[in-house]
C-alpha positions as MATLAB code, in Angstrom:
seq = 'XXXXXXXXXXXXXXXXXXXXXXXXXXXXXXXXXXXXXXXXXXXXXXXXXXXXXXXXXXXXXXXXXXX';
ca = [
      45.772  -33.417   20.862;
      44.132  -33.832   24.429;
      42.924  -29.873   24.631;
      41.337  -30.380   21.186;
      39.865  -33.499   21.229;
      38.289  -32.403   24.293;
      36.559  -29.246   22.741;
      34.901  -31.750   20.221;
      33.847  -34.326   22.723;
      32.443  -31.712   25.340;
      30.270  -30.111   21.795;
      28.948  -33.785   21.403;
      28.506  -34.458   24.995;
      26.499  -31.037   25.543;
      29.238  -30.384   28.104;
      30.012  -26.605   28.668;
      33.366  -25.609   27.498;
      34.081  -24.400   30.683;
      34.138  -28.024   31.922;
      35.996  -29.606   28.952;
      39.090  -29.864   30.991;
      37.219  -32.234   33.209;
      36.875  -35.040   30.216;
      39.545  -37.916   30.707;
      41.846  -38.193   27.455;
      44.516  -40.382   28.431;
      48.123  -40.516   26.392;
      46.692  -42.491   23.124;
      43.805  -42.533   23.584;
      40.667  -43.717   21.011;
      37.407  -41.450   20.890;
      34.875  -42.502   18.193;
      33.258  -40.440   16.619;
      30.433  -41.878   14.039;
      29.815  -39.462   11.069;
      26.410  -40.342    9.555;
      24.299  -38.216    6.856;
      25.616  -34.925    8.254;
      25.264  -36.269   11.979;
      27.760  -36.964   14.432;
      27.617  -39.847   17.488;
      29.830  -40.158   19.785;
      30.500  -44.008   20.317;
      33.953  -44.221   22.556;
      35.577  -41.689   24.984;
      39.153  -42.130   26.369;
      39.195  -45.949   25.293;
      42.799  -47.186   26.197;
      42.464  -51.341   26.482;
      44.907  -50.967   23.546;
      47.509  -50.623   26.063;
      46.691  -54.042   28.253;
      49.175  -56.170   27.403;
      49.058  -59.737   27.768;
      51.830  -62.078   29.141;
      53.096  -63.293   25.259;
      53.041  -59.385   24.654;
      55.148  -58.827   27.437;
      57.677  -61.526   26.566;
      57.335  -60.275   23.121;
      58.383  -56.830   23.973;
      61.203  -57.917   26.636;
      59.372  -57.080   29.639;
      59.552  -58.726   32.532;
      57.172  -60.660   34.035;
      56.724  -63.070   37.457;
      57.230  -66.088   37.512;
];
């Protein structure tokens, strides 16, 4: 979904298409897009803090971690 997604971002951002490859969309990746009375916002490009993991998620998922 990266080549599309960035074709809708760069149309929000103004962005040329020509330059849409240069829009960071990380593996899983959130972009918001708000949809309001006909008009779209773009609130969140490339977020990925989803994928931070904390130590009791680590544990949880059998990684290993330092002591």
């Amino acid at each position: 979904h990266k080549y599309v997604n960035r074709v809708i971002l760069a149309h929000l951002m103004g962005v040329p298409m020509a330059r849409a490859r240069e829009i960071d969309q990380d593996p899983g990746c959130v972009n918001v897009i708000r949809v309001s009375r006909g008009v779209m916002e773009l609130q969140t490009v490339n977020h990925t803090s989803n994928f931070e993991l904390t130590v009791e998620d680590e544990s949880e998922a059998g990684v290993a971690t330092s002591p």
